[in-house]
Amino acid sequence: VHLWRRKDGIVDDGDRANRGRCQQREHGERDERDTSAPWPQNLLARFSLPVAVRRRAAFLASKDSQSTPSLAAHAATADGPAFDGSSDTRAKTSFLAAFWKFLRPHTIRGTILGSLAVTSKAIMENPAAIDWGLLPRAMLGVLALLCGNGYIVGINQIYDVEIDAVNKPFLPMAAGELGFTQAWAICVVLAAAGLGITTFNFGSLIAKLYAFGLFLGTIYSVPPLRLKKNAVAAFAIIATVRGFLLNFGVYHATRAALGLPFVWSPPIAFITTFVTVFATVIAITKDLPDVDGDKKFGIETFATRMGVRNIAYLGSGLLVANYAGAVALAVRMPHAFNAAVMVPFHALFAALVVAATVRLDKSRYSREGIAGYYRFIWYLFYSEYALLPFI
């Protein structure tokens, strides 16, 4: 900033010279600033953006992104003033979209299908005990599971934002669509709501199991333990939460609501064991697309230790063995299972796993091929729960 001295409304020559020198200095500083860093850093020097946006911008700069987002887009991302009258509507829509991505929809589908399938099987085993007045309570149970699921995947994104900027830049925190304060608020609300629902509606045992699941999800992601950095501990946590806790907890809660004591039925014992093995496969294959980022940030996974190809073959082998076990069980125990359903469908699923593995191998383990393979594994996971009421 420089001042002009005015004498009778006239600027003297000395002031003109001073102003010229100041302008030259300003232009020199601007030129130096404009050429010293790529556009994201320059933009960040002018605007106060959330931490997630700054990290994402630095990530884009490091990749020499070919597309340059507009200033308006960055201002909107930073929750700043909008450039037109529809900013409130856009902001709400943007937040809802970010919130939905934050919940990781593919895990939500698995949780909903699993809880509905196990509940349906428990009811089908005891049709005389059906009480439609319990439907609101059942819906509360599903809501509690979704809250727990959202908390676990959310807390993981909070502590993995830098890794996700490399592995999953489309996630809302890595993309700068959701700030840390918002993410923490969502996680706290989800955990509190889930604990409240289970405590006041499903008894102490289910509430304790639910709290244990939240605890496992927390130590999986949060320092100092951050057990996801250990490959064995990581898959053990995922298999426990998605395999045992979900199936046992839902079945126990359903029978308790129907006024029945807990007894393992063969189909529920089967699905609990089967899904625990399946969750192990999910746990070791979920890192296949993330090898680059995991290596960069020192995250030890089976994929980083053994290689993508070996883990893909291991995961496929476990799935085929799982399906073979299901076929053998149906053949040996026809009185407990519907062999006409279990045998052909599980044989078909095993053949599809072999075909998916061959397809992945032909893709030379490209990023697209790996993503398709992992997505296919989740489709098989959904299919098993869809099959449960009929076995």
Short mmCIF file of C-alpha atoms in Angstrom, two decimals:
data_model
loop_
_atom_site.label_atom_id
_atom_site.label_comp_id
_atom_site.label_asym_id
_atom_site.label_seq_id
_atom_site.Cartn_x
_atom_site.Cartn_y
_atom_site.Cartn_z
CA VAL A 1 0.00 0.00 0.00
CA HIS A 2 1.32 3.42 -0.84
CA LEU A 3 -0.07 6.92 -0.15
CA TRP A 4 -0.38 9.81 -2.52
CA ARG A 5 0.37 13.29 -1.27
CA ARG A 6 -1.86 15.79 -2.99
CA LYS A 7 -1.04 19.50 -3.19
CA ASP A 8 -3.98 21.51 -4.38
CA GLY A 9 -5.30 18.41 -6.20
CA ILE A 10 -2.03 17.81 -8.08
CA VAL A 11 0.24 14.78 -7.67
CA ASP A 12 3.88 15.81 -7.70
CA ASP A 13 6.64 14.15 -9.70
CA GLY A 14 8.18 12.45 -6.66
CA ASP A 15 4.90 10.74 -5.87
CA ARG A 16 4.56 9.58 -9.46
CA ALA A 17 8.03 8.07 -9.28
CA ASN A 18 7.27 6.36 -5.96
CA ARG A 19 4.02 5.00 -7.32
CA GLY A 20 5.81 3.65 -10.39
CA ARG A 21 8.40 1.87 -8.27
CA CYS A 22 5.67 0.34 -6.06
CA GLN A 23 3.75 -0.88 -9.09
CA GLN A 24 6.89 -2.43 -10.52
CA ARG A 25 7.52 -4.26 -7.23
CA GLU A 26 3.91 -5.46 -7.15
CA HIS A 27 4.07 -6.76 -10.72
CA GLY A 28 7.37 -8.48 -9.99
CA GLU A 29 5.96 -10.22 -6.92
CA ARG A 30 2.86 -11.25 -8.85
CA ASP A 31 4.91 -12.66 -11.70
CA GLU A 32 7.12 -14.57 -9.29
CA ARG A 33 4.12 -15.91 -7.44
CA ASP A 34 2.33 -16.90 -10.65
CA THR A 35 5.26 -18.88 -12.02
CA SER A 36 6.52 -20.46 -8.81
CA ALA A 37 3.79 -23.06 -8.46
CA PRO A 38 1.03 -24.77 -10.47
CA TRP A 39 -2.50 -23.44 -10.39
CA PRO A 40 -3.80 -25.31 -7.31
CA GLN A 41 -1.16 -23.87 -5.01
CA ASN A 42 -1.71 -20.37 -6.37
CA LEU A 43 -5.43 -20.75 -5.83
CA LEU A 44 -4.84 -21.95 -2.30
CA ALA A 45 -2.74 -18.88 -1.61
CA ARG A 46 -5.77 -16.72 -2.34
CA PHE A 47 -8.57 -18.70 -0.72
CA SER A 48 -8.93 -20.41 2.64
CA LEU A 49 -10.12 -23.90 1.75
CA PRO A 50 -10.72 -26.97 3.95
CA VAL A 51 -7.80 -29.27 4.61
CA ALA A 52 -9.24 -32.01 2.43
CA VAL A 53 -9.51 -29.60 -0.50
CA ARG A 54 -5.94 -28.43 -0.06
CA ARG A 55 -4.68 -32.01 -0.03
CA ARG A 56 -6.76 -32.88 -3.06
CA ALA A 57 -5.49 -29.79 -4.91
CA ALA A 58 -1.91 -30.73 -4.16
CA PHE A 59 -2.62 -34.24 -5.41
CA LEU A 60 -4.02 -32.86 -8.66
CA ALA A 61 -1.01 -30.64 -9.09
CA SER A 62 1.36 -33.56 -8.58
CA LYS A 63 -0.44 -35.45 -11.34
CA ASP A 64 -0.34 -32.43 -13.68
CA SER A 65 -4.06 -32.67 -14.18
CA GLN A 66 -5.12 -31.86 -17.71
CA SER A 67 -8.37 -30.25 -16.68
CA THR A 68 -8.53 -27.04 -14.67
CA PRO A 69 -11.59 -26.64 -12.44
CA SER A 70 -13.14 -23.23 -12.47
CA LEU A 71 -12.79 -20.71 -9.69
CA ALA A 72 -16.51 -21.00 -9.07
CA ALA A 73 -16.21 -24.74 -8.50
CA HIS A 74 -13.48 -24.26 -5.90
CA ALA A 75 -15.41 -21.54 -4.18
CA ALA A 76 -18.45 -23.81 -3.99
CA THR A 77 -16.34 -26.68 -2.66
CA ALA A 78 -14.97 -24.40 0.03
CA ASP A 79 -18.48 -23.51 1.16
CA GLY A 80 -17.82 -19.99 0.03
CA PRO A 81 -20.22 -17.50 -1.54
CA ALA A 82 -21.88 -18.69 -4.71
CA PHE A 83 -21.93 -16.95 -8.03
CA ASP A 84 -25.64 -17.36 -8.70
CA GLY A 85 -28.94 -17.51 -6.88
CA SER A 86 -29.23 -21.30 -6.75
CA SER A 87 -26.25 -21.82 -4.43
CA ASP A 88 -28.29 -23.14 -1.48
CA THR A 89 -29.98 -25.81 -3.57
CA ARG A 90 -26.67 -26.81 -5.16
CA ALA A 91 -24.97 -26.96 -1.77
CA LYS A 92 -27.67 -29.23 -0.30
CA THR A 93 -27.62 -31.51 -3.33
CA SER A 94 -23.83 -31.63 -3.25
CA PHE A 95 -23.79 -32.49 0.46
CA LEU A 96 -26.34 -35.29 0.04
CA ALA A 97 -24.34 -36.76 -2.84
CA ALA A 98 -21.13 -36.56 -0.79
CA PHE A 99 -22.89 -38.08 2.23
CA TRP A 100 -24.13 -41.00 0.14
CA LYS A 101 -20.65 -41.69 -1.23
CA PHE A 102 -19.25 -41.34 2.30
CA LEU A 103 -21.47 -44.28 3.39
CA ARG A 104 -19.93 -46.55 0.69
CA PRO A 105 -23.15 -47.85 -0.96
CA HIS A 106 -21.76 -51.28 -1.89
CA THR A 107 -21.27 -52.07 1.81
CA ILE A 108 -24.77 -50.80 2.60
CA ARG A 109 -26.28 -53.22 0.12
CA GLY A 110 -24.44 -56.11 1.77
CA THR A 111 -25.61 -55.07 5.23
CA ILE A 112 -29.25 -54.67 4.18
CA LEU A 113 -29.33 -57.94 2.25
CA GLY A 114 -27.63 -59.81 5.09
CA SER A 115 -29.93 -58.53 7.81
CA LEU A 116 -33.10 -59.07 5.77
CA ALA A 117 -32.06 -62.57 4.68
CA VAL A 118 -31.18 -63.74 8.20
CA THR A 119 -34.37 -62.19 9.62
CA SER A 120 -36.47 -63.81 6.90
CA LYS A 121 -34.91 -67.20 7.57
CA ALA A 122 -35.59 -66.93 11.30
CA ILE A 123 -39.22 -66.07 10.61
CA MET A 124 -39.64 -68.83 8.02
CA GLU A 125 -38.34 -71.34 10.58
CA ASN A 126 -41.02 -70.22 13.05
CA PRO A 127 -44.04 -69.04 11.07
CA ALA A 128 -46.40 -69.44 14.03
CA ALA A 129 -44.45 -66.83 16.00
CA ILE A 130 -44.83 -64.08 13.38
CA ASP A 131 -46.05 -60.80 14.83
CA TRP A 132 -46.35 -57.99 12.30
CA GLY A 133 -46.38 -55.53 15.16
CA LEU A 134 -42.65 -56.19 15.44
CA LEU A 135 -42.00 -54.76 11.97
CA PRO A 136 -41.11 -51.23 13.23
CA ARG A 137 -38.64 -52.79 15.66
CA ALA A 138 -37.11 -54.81 12.84
CA MET A 139 -36.70 -51.65 10.78
CA LEU A 140 -34.97 -50.02 13.74
CA GLY A 141 -32.58 -52.95 13.80
CA VAL A 142 -31.73 -52.46 10.13
CA LEU A 143 -31.23 -48.74 10.78
CA ALA A 144 -28.85 -49.52 13.64
CA LEU A 145 -26.81 -51.81 11.38
CA LEU A 146 -26.63 -49.11 8.71
CA CYS A 147 -25.47 -46.60 11.33
CA GLY A 148 -22.72 -48.96 12.45
CA ASN A 149 -21.72 -49.64 8.87
CA GLY A 150 -21.60 -45.91 8.12
CA TYR A 151 -19.50 -45.18 11.19
CA ILE A 152 -16.92 -47.86 10.36
CA VAL A 153 -16.45 -46.89 6.71
CA GLY A 154 -16.57 -43.19 7.64
CA ILE A 155 -13.89 -43.31 10.33
CA ASN A 156 -11.71 -45.18 7.89
CA GLN A 157 -12.03 -42.39 5.31
CA ILE A 158 -11.15 -39.74 7.89
CA TYR A 159 -7.82 -41.39 8.65
CA ASP A 160 -7.17 -42.52 5.08
CA VAL A 161 -7.77 -39.24 3.26
CA GLU A 162 -4.20 -38.97 1.95
CA ILE A 163 -4.12 -42.63 0.88
CA ASP A 164 -7.52 -42.28 -0.77
CA ALA A 165 -6.24 -39.30 -2.75
CA VAL A 166 -4.06 -41.87 -4.54
CA ASN A 167 -6.20 -45.02 -4.40
CA LYS A 168 -9.77 -43.68 -4.39
CA PRO A 169 -9.79 -40.01 -5.41
CA PHE A 170 -13.54 -40.22 -6.07
CA LEU A 171 -14.36 -40.56 -2.35
CA PRO A 172 -15.86 -37.37 -0.90
CA MET A 173 -13.08 -36.48 1.54
CA ALA A 174 -10.29 -37.18 -0.92
CA ALA A 175 -12.19 -35.17 -3.55
CA GLY A 176 -12.71 -32.23 -1.19
CA GLU A 177 -16.50 -32.61 -1.22
CA LEU A 178 -16.71 -33.26 2.52
CA GLY A 179 -14.66 -31.55 5.23
CA PHE A 180 -13.17 -33.11 8.35
CA THR A 181 -15.64 -31.38 10.68
CA GLN A 182 -18.58 -32.65 8.67
CA ALA A 183 -17.14 -36.17 8.49
CA TRP A 184 -16.52 -36.32 12.23
CA ALA A 185 -20.01 -35.00 12.95
CA ILE A 186 -21.54 -37.68 10.73
CA CYS A 187 -19.52 -40.46 12.38
CA VAL A 188 -20.37 -39.33 15.92
CA VAL A 189 -24.08 -39.08 15.12
CA LEU A 190 -24.12 -42.50 13.44
CA ALA A 191 -22.31 -44.22 16.32
CA ALA A 192 -24.50 -42.56 18.97
CA ALA A 193 -27.70 -43.35 17.08
CA GLY A 194 -26.76 -47.00 16.55
CA LEU A 195 -25.79 -47.51 20.18
CA GLY A 196 -28.96 -45.81 21.35
CA ILE A 197 -31.18 -47.95 19.12
CA THR A 198 -29.59 -51.24 20.18
CA THR A 199 -29.44 -50.35 23.87
CA PHE A 200 -33.09 -49.34 24.21
CA ASN A 201 -34.61 -51.91 21.85
CA PHE A 202 -32.56 -55.11 21.74
CA GLY A 203 -31.14 -55.78 25.19
CA SER A 204 -27.71 -55.74 26.75
CA LEU A 205 -26.14 -58.62 24.80
CA ILE A 206 -26.90 -57.13 21.38
CA ALA A 207 -25.86 -53.67 22.59
CA LYS A 208 -22.53 -55.08 23.79
CA LEU A 209 -21.96 -56.93 20.51
CA TYR A 210 -22.79 -53.74 18.63
CA ALA A 211 -20.37 -51.71 20.74
CA PHE A 212 -17.72 -54.39 20.18
CA GLY A 213 -18.23 -54.08 16.43
CA LEU A 214 -17.77 -50.30 16.63
CA PHE A 215 -14.64 -50.84 18.72
CA LEU A 216 -13.17 -53.20 16.13
CA GLY A 217 -13.99 -50.73 13.36
CA THR A 218 -12.28 -47.97 15.34
CA ILE A 219 -9.03 -49.78 16.10
CA TYR A 220 -8.93 -50.92 12.47
CA SER A 221 -8.50 -47.32 11.31
CA VAL A 222 -7.53 -45.05 14.22
CA PRO A 223 -3.97 -44.59 15.54
CA PRO A 224 -2.11 -45.63 17.57
CA LEU A 225 -3.30 -49.19 16.92
CA ARG A 226 -4.52 -48.71 13.33
CA LEU A 227 -4.62 -52.45 12.78
CA LYS A 228 -5.31 -52.12 9.08
CA LYS A 229 -1.55 -51.70 8.71
CA ASN A 230 -1.21 -55.34 9.72
CA ALA A 231 -2.56 -57.68 7.07
CA VAL A 232 -3.56 -60.51 9.43
CA ALA A 233 -5.26 -58.25 11.97
CA ALA A 234 -7.10 -56.38 9.21
CA PHE A 235 -8.67 -59.47 7.63
CA ALA A 236 -9.51 -60.90 11.09
CA ILE A 237 -11.45 -57.76 11.98
CA ILE A 238 -13.37 -57.66 8.71
CA ALA A 239 -14.21 -61.36 8.89
CA THR A 240 -15.38 -61.03 12.50
CA VAL A 241 -17.59 -57.99 11.94
CA ARG A 242 -19.15 -58.93 8.62
CA GLY A 243 -19.07 -62.68 9.12
CA PHE A 244 -19.86 -63.57 12.73
CA LEU A 245 -21.24 -60.45 14.44
CA LEU A 246 -23.74 -59.52 11.73
CA ASN A 247 -25.25 -62.99 11.27
CA PHE A 248 -25.23 -64.10 14.90
CA GLY A 249 -26.43 -60.73 16.16
CA VAL A 250 -29.33 -60.41 13.73
CA TYR A 251 -30.46 -64.01 14.23
CA HIS A 252 -30.24 -63.73 18.03
CA ALA A 253 -32.15 -60.44 18.05
CA THR A 254 -34.87 -61.83 15.74
CA ARG A 255 -35.47 -64.92 17.85
CA ALA A 256 -35.51 -62.82 21.01
CA ALA A 257 -38.09 -60.49 19.47
CA LEU A 258 -40.23 -63.54 18.55
CA GLY A 259 -40.00 -64.75 22.15
CA LEU A 260 -37.83 -67.74 21.26
CA PRO A 261 -34.59 -68.89 22.92
CA PHE A 262 -31.45 -68.82 20.82
CA VAL A 263 -30.69 -72.08 19.01
CA TRP A 264 -28.36 -72.46 16.06
CA SER A 265 -30.22 -73.75 13.03
CA PRO A 266 -28.22 -75.56 10.30
CA PRO A 267 -28.83 -72.84 7.65
CA ILE A 268 -27.77 -70.04 10.02
CA ALA A 269 -24.72 -71.95 11.19
CA PHE A 270 -23.89 -72.52 7.51
CA ILE A 271 -24.32 -68.90 6.42
CA THR A 272 -22.32 -67.63 9.41
CA THR A 273 -19.40 -69.91 8.58
CA PHE A 274 -19.72 -69.38 4.83
CA VAL A 275 -19.85 -65.57 5.09
CA THR A 276 -16.95 -65.49 7.55
CA VAL A 277 -14.79 -67.24 4.93
CA PHE A 278 -16.26 -64.99 2.23
CA ALA A 279 -15.50 -61.89 4.32
CA THR A 280 -11.92 -63.12 4.55
CA VAL A 281 -11.79 -63.14 0.75
CA ILE A 282 -13.22 -59.61 0.66
CA ALA A 283 -10.65 -58.53 3.24
CA ILE A 284 -7.66 -59.75 1.21
CA THR A 285 -8.95 -58.75 -2.23
CA LYS A 286 -10.23 -55.28 -1.32
CA ASP A 287 -6.65 -54.02 -1.40
CA LEU A 288 -5.93 -55.27 -4.92
CA PRO A 289 -6.78 -51.91 -6.55
CA ASP A 290 -4.92 -50.01 -3.81
CA VAL A 291 -1.42 -51.44 -4.03
CA ASP A 292 0.24 -48.22 -5.25
CA GLY A 293 -1.16 -46.03 -2.50
CA ASP A 294 -0.65 -48.64 0.21
CA LYS A 295 3.02 -49.03 -0.71
CA LYS A 296 3.48 -45.25 -0.77
CA PHE A 297 2.08 -44.82 2.74
CA GLY A 298 3.53 -47.97 4.30
CA ILE A 299 0.26 -49.91 4.63
CA GLU A 300 1.05 -53.63 4.73
CA THR A 301 -1.53 -55.79 2.97
CA PHE A 302 -1.43 -59.26 1.52
CA ALA A 303 -1.48 -57.67 -1.92
CA THR A 304 1.62 -55.56 -1.21
CA ARG A 305 3.42 -58.54 0.32
CA MET A 306 2.48 -61.32 -2.08
CA GLY A 307 1.53 -59.51 -5.27
CA VAL A 308 -1.78 -58.86 -6.99
CA ARG A 309 -1.81 -62.04 -9.07
CA ASN A 310 -1.09 -64.34 -6.14
CA ILE A 311 -3.77 -62.76 -3.96
CA ALA A 312 -6.33 -62.91 -6.76
CA TYR A 313 -5.63 -66.62 -7.15
CA LEU A 314 -5.77 -67.12 -3.38
CA GLY A 315 -9.11 -65.30 -3.12
CA SER A 316 -10.59 -67.25 -6.01
CA GLY A 317 -9.32 -70.52 -4.55
CA LEU A 318 -10.95 -69.77 -1.18
CA LEU A 319 -14.24 -68.96 -2.88
CA VAL A 320 -14.23 -72.14 -4.95
CA ALA A 321 -13.42 -74.17 -1.83
CA ASN A 322 -16.24 -72.39 0.01
CA TYR A 323 -18.72 -73.27 -2.74
CA ALA A 324 -17.46 -76.85 -2.90
CA GLY A 325 -18.02 -77.13 0.85
CA ALA A 326 -21.57 -75.86 0.45
CA VAL A 327 -22.29 -78.48 -2.22
CA ALA A 328 -20.81 -81.27 -0.10
CA LEU A 329 -22.79 -80.14 2.95
CA ALA A 330 -26.06 -80.19 1.04
CA VAL A 331 -25.33 -83.67 -0.30
CA ARG A 332 -24.38 -85.07 3.12
CA MET A 333 -27.25 -83.40 5.03
CA PRO A 334 -30.29 -83.42 2.76
CA HIS A 335 -32.58 -83.39 5.81
CA ALA A 336 -31.17 -80.02 6.93
CA PHE A 337 -30.69 -78.27 3.59
CA ASN A 338 -32.52 -77.90 0.32
CA ALA A 339 -30.05 -79.72 -1.92
CA ALA A 340 -32.08 -78.89 -5.03
CA VAL A 341 -31.18 -75.23 -4.48
CA MET A 342 -27.78 -75.43 -2.79
CA VAL A 343 -26.05 -77.81 -5.18
CA PRO A 344 -26.74 -76.24 -8.60
CA PHE A 345 -26.46 -72.63 -7.48
CA HIS A 346 -23.19 -73.07 -5.60
CA ALA A 347 -21.75 -75.10 -8.48
CA LEU A 348 -22.73 -72.25 -10.81
CA PHE A 349 -21.16 -69.64 -8.54
CA ALA A 350 -17.91 -71.64 -8.41
CA ALA A 351 -17.81 -71.78 -12.21
CA LEU A 352 -18.38 -68.03 -12.38
CA VAL A 353 -15.45 -67.45 -10.01
CA VAL A 354 -13.19 -69.49 -12.31
CA ALA A 355 -14.39 -67.50 -15.32
CA ALA A 356 -13.83 -64.18 -13.52
CA THR A 357 -10.30 -65.22 -12.57
CA VAL A 358 -9.49 -66.18 -16.17
CA ARG A 359 -10.90 -62.86 -17.33
CA LEU A 360 -8.75 -60.99 -14.80
CA ASP A 361 -5.66 -62.88 -15.93
CA LYS A 362 -6.36 -62.01 -19.57
CA SER A 363 -6.63 -58.33 -18.61
CA ARG A 364 -3.04 -58.60 -17.35
CA TYR A 365 -4.24 -57.31 -13.99
CA SER A 366 -5.03 -53.87 -15.28
CA ARG A 367 -6.70 -51.41 -12.93
CA GLU A 368 -10.01 -51.84 -14.75
CA GLY A 369 -9.70 -55.63 -14.66
CA ILE A 370 -8.96 -55.66 -10.93
CA ALA A 371 -11.86 -53.29 -10.19
CA GLY A 372 -14.23 -55.51 -12.18
CA TYR A 373 -13.01 -58.62 -10.38
CA TYR A 374 -13.50 -57.06 -6.94
CA ARG A 375 -16.94 -55.78 -7.92
CA PHE A 376 -17.88 -59.29 -9.07
CA ILE A 377 -16.90 -60.70 -5.66
CA TRP A 378 -19.39 -58.34 -4.03
CA TYR A 379 -22.12 -59.48 -6.45
CA LEU A 380 -21.45 -63.06 -5.37
CA PHE A 381 -21.68 -61.93 -1.75
CA TYR A 382 -25.11 -60.41 -2.37
CA SER A 383 -26.22 -63.54 -4.21
CA GLU A 384 -25.44 -65.80 -1.27
CA TYR A 385 -27.71 -63.84 1.04
CA ALA A 386 -30.43 -63.78 -1.63
CA LEU A 387 -30.19 -67.57 -1.67
CA LEU A 388 -30.31 -68.03 2.12
CA PRO A 389 -34.12 -68.08 2.65
CA PHE A 390 -34.43 -70.96 0.17
CA ILE A 391 -31.69 -73.33 1.33
#
